[in-house]
mmCIF file of C-alpha atoms in Angstrom:
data_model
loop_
_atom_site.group_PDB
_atom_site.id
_atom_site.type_symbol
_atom_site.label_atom_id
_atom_site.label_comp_id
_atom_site.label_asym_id
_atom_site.label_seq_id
_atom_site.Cartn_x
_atom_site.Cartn_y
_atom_site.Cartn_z
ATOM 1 C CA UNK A 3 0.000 0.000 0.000
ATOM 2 C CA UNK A 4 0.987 3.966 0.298
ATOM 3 C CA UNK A 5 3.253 3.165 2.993
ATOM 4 C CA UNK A 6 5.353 0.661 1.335
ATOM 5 C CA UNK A 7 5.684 2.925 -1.388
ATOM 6 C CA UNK A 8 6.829 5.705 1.413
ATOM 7 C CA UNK A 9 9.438 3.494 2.033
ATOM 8 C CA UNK A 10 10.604 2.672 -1.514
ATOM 9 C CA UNK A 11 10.943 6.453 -1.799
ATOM 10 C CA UNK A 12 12.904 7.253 1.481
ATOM 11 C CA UNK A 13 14.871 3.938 0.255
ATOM 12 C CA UNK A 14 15.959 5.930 -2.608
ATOM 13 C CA UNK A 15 16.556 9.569 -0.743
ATOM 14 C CA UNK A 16 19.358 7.652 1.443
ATOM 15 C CA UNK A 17 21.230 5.865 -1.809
ATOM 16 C CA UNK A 18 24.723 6.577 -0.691
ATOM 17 C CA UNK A 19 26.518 9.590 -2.475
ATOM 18 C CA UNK A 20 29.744 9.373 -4.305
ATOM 19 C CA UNK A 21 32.704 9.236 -1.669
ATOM 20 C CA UNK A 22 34.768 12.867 -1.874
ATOM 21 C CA UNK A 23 37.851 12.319 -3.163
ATOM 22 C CA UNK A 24 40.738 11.982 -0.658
ATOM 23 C CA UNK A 25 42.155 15.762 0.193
ATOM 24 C CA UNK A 26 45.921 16.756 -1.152
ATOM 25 C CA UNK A 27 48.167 15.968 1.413
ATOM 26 C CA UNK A 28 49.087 19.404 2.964
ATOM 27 C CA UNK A 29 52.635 20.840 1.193
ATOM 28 C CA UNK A 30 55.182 20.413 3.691
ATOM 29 C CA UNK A 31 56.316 23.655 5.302
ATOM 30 C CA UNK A 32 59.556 25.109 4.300
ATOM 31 C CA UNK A 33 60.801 28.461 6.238
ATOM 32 C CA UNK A 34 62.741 31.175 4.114
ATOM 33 C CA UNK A 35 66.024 31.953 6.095
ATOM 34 C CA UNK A 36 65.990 35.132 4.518
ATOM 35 C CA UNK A 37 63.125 36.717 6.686
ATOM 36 C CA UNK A 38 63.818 39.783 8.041
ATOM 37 C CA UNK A 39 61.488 41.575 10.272
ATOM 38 C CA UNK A 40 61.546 44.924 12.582
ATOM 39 C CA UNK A 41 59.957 45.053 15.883
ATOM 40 C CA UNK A 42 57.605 48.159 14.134
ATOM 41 C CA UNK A 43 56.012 45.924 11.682
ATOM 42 C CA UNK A 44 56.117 43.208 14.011
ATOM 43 C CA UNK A 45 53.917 45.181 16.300
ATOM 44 C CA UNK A 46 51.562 46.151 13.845
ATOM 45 C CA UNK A 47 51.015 42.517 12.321
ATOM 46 C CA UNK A 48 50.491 40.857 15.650
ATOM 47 C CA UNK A 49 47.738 43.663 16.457
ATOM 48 C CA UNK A 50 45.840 43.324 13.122
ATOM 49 C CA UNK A 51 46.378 39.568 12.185
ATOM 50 C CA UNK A 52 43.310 37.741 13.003
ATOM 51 C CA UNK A 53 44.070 33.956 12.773
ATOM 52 C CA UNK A 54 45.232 32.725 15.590
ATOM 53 C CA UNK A 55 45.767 29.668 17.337
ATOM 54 C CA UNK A 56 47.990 28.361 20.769
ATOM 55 C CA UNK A 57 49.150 25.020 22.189
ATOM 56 C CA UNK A 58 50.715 24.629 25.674
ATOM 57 C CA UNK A 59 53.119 21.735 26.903
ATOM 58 C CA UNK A 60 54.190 20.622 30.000
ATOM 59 C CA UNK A 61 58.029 20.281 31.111
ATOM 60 C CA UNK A 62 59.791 18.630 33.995
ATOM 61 C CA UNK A 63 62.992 21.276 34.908
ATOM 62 C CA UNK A 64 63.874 24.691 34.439
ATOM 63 C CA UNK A 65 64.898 25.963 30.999
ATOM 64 C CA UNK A 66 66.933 28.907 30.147
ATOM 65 C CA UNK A 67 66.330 31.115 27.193
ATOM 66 C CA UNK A 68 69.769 31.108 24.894
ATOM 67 C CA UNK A 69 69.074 27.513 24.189
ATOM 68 C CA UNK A 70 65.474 28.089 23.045
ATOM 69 C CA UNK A 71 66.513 31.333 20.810
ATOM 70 C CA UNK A 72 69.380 29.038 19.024
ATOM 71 C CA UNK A 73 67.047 25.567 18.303
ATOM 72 C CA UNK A 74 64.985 27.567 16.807
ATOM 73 C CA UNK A 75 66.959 30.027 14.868
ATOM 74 C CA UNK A 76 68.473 26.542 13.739
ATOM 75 C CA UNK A 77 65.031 26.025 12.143
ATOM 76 C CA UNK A 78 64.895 29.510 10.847
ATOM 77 C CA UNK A 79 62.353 30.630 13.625
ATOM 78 C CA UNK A 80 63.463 34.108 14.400
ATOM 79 C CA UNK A 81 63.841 35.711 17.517
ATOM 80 C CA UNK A 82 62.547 39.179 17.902
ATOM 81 C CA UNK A 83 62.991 40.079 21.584
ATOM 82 C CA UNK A 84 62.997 37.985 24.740
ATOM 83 C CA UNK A 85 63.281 38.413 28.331
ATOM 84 C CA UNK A 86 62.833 37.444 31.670
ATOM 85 C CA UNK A 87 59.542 38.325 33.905
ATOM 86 C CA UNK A 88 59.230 37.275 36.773
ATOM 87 C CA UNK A 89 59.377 33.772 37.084
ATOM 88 C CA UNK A 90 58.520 33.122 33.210
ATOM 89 C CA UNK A 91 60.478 33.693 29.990
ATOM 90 C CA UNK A 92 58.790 35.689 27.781
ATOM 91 C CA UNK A 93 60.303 35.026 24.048
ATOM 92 C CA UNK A 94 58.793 36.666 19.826
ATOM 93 C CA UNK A 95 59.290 34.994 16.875
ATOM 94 C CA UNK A 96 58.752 35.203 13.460
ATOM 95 C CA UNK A 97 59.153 33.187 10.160
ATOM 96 C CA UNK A 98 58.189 32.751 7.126
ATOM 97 C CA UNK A 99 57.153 30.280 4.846
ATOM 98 C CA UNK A 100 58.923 29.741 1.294
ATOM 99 C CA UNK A 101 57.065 31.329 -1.648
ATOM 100 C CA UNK A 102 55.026 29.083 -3.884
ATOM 101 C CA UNK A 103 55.205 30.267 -7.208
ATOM 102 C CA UNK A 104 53.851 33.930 -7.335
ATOM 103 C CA UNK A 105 52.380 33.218 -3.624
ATOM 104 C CA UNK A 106 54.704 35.625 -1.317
ATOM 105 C CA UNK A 107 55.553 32.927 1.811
ATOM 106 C CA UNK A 108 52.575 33.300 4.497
ATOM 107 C CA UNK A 109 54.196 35.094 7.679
ATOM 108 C CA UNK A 110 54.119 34.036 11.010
ATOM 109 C CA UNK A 111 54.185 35.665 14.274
ATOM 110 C CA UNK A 112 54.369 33.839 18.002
ATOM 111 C CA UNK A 113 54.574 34.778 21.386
ATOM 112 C CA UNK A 114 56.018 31.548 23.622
ATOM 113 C CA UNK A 115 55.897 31.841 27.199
ATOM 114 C CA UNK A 116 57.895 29.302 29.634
ATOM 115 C CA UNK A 117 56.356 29.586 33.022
ATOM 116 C CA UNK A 118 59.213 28.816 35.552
ATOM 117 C CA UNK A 119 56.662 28.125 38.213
ATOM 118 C CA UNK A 120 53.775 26.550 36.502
ATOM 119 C CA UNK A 121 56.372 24.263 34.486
ATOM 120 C CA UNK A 122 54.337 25.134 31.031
ATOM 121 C CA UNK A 123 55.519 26.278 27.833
ATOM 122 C CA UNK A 124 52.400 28.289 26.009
ATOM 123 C CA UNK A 125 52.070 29.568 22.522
ATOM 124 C CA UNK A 126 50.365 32.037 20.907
ATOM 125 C CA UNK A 127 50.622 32.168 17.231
ATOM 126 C CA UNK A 128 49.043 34.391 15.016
ATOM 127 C CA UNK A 129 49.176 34.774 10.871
ATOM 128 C CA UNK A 130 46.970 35.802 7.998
ATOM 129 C CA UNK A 131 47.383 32.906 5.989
ATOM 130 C CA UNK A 132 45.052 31.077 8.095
ATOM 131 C CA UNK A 133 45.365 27.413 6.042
ATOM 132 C CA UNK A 134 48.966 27.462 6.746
ATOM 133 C CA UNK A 135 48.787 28.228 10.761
ATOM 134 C CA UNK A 136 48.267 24.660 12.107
ATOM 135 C CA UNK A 137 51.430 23.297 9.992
ATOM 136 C CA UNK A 138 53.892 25.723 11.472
ATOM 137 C CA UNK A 139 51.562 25.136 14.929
ATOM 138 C CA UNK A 140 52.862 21.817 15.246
ATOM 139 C CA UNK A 141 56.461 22.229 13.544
ATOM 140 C CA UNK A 142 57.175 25.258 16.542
ATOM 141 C CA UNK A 143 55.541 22.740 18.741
ATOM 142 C CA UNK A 144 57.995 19.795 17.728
ATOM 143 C CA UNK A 145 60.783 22.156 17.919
ATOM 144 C CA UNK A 146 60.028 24.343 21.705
ATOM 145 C CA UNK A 147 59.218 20.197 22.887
ATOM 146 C CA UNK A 148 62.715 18.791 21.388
ATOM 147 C CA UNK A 149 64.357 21.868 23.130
ATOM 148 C CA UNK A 150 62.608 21.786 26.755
ATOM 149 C CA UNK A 151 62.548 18.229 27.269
ATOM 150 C CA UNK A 152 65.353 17.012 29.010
ATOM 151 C CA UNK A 153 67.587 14.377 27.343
ATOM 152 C CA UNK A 154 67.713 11.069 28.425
#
């Protein structure tokens, strides 16, 4: 009757669609060594950059700042300024991604804390190339965690 025919119909609605094809792996994230920023434009990019995202990690004993600035200046992850306040170390970088094709290299700005007392590293990273963010998220994360954690 009607209702078997109801069901033929909503048989038909739920036919499964055509899978999506798989997405592109992302492009592996290459830094430009050749970055050069000044603490001006710095300022001014951090305050109007919308895309943002942070991470924080955990670490077991204290950490001191020169090591931090060169692992990641290794990795072309520059250091703008850094200091000491209070009982955390208060560090901003920058870098920037290589160019693809006629794409100028997305820019990236962070502020890292290390928080002597609460024995967390926290990030705050901010850029307007918004796709790219959570690539260099978790290569500055792989790079602050191979730096703080203490060597077996």
């Amino acid at each position: 009757g009607a209702s078997a025919s109801l069901v033929d119909l909503l048989g038909d609605l739920s036919m499964p669609a055509a899978a999506p094809p798989p997405p592109l792996p992302p492009a592996r994230l290459v830094l430009t060594p050749a970055v050069v920023l000044d603490s001006a434009t710095f300022q001014a990019q951090w305050g109007a950059t919308g895309g943002s995202c942070s991470w924080s990690l955990p670490f077991a004993s204290a950490v001191e700042p020169q090591p931090v600035v060169a692992a990641l200046g290794a990795h072309d992850v520059k250091c703008m300024a850094f200091g000491t306040v209070g009982a955390a170390h208060k560090f901003y970088f920058y870098a920037q991604a290589q160019p693809l094709g006629a794409e100028p290299g997305a820019l990236f700005l962070v502020e890292l804390v290390l928080d002597m007392g609460a024995r967390a590293a926290r990030a705050t990273l901010k850029s307007a190339a918004v796709n790219a963010l959570p690539a260099f998220a978790e290569h500055l994360k792989r790079l602050v965690q191979q730096t703080i954690e203490p060597r077996l």
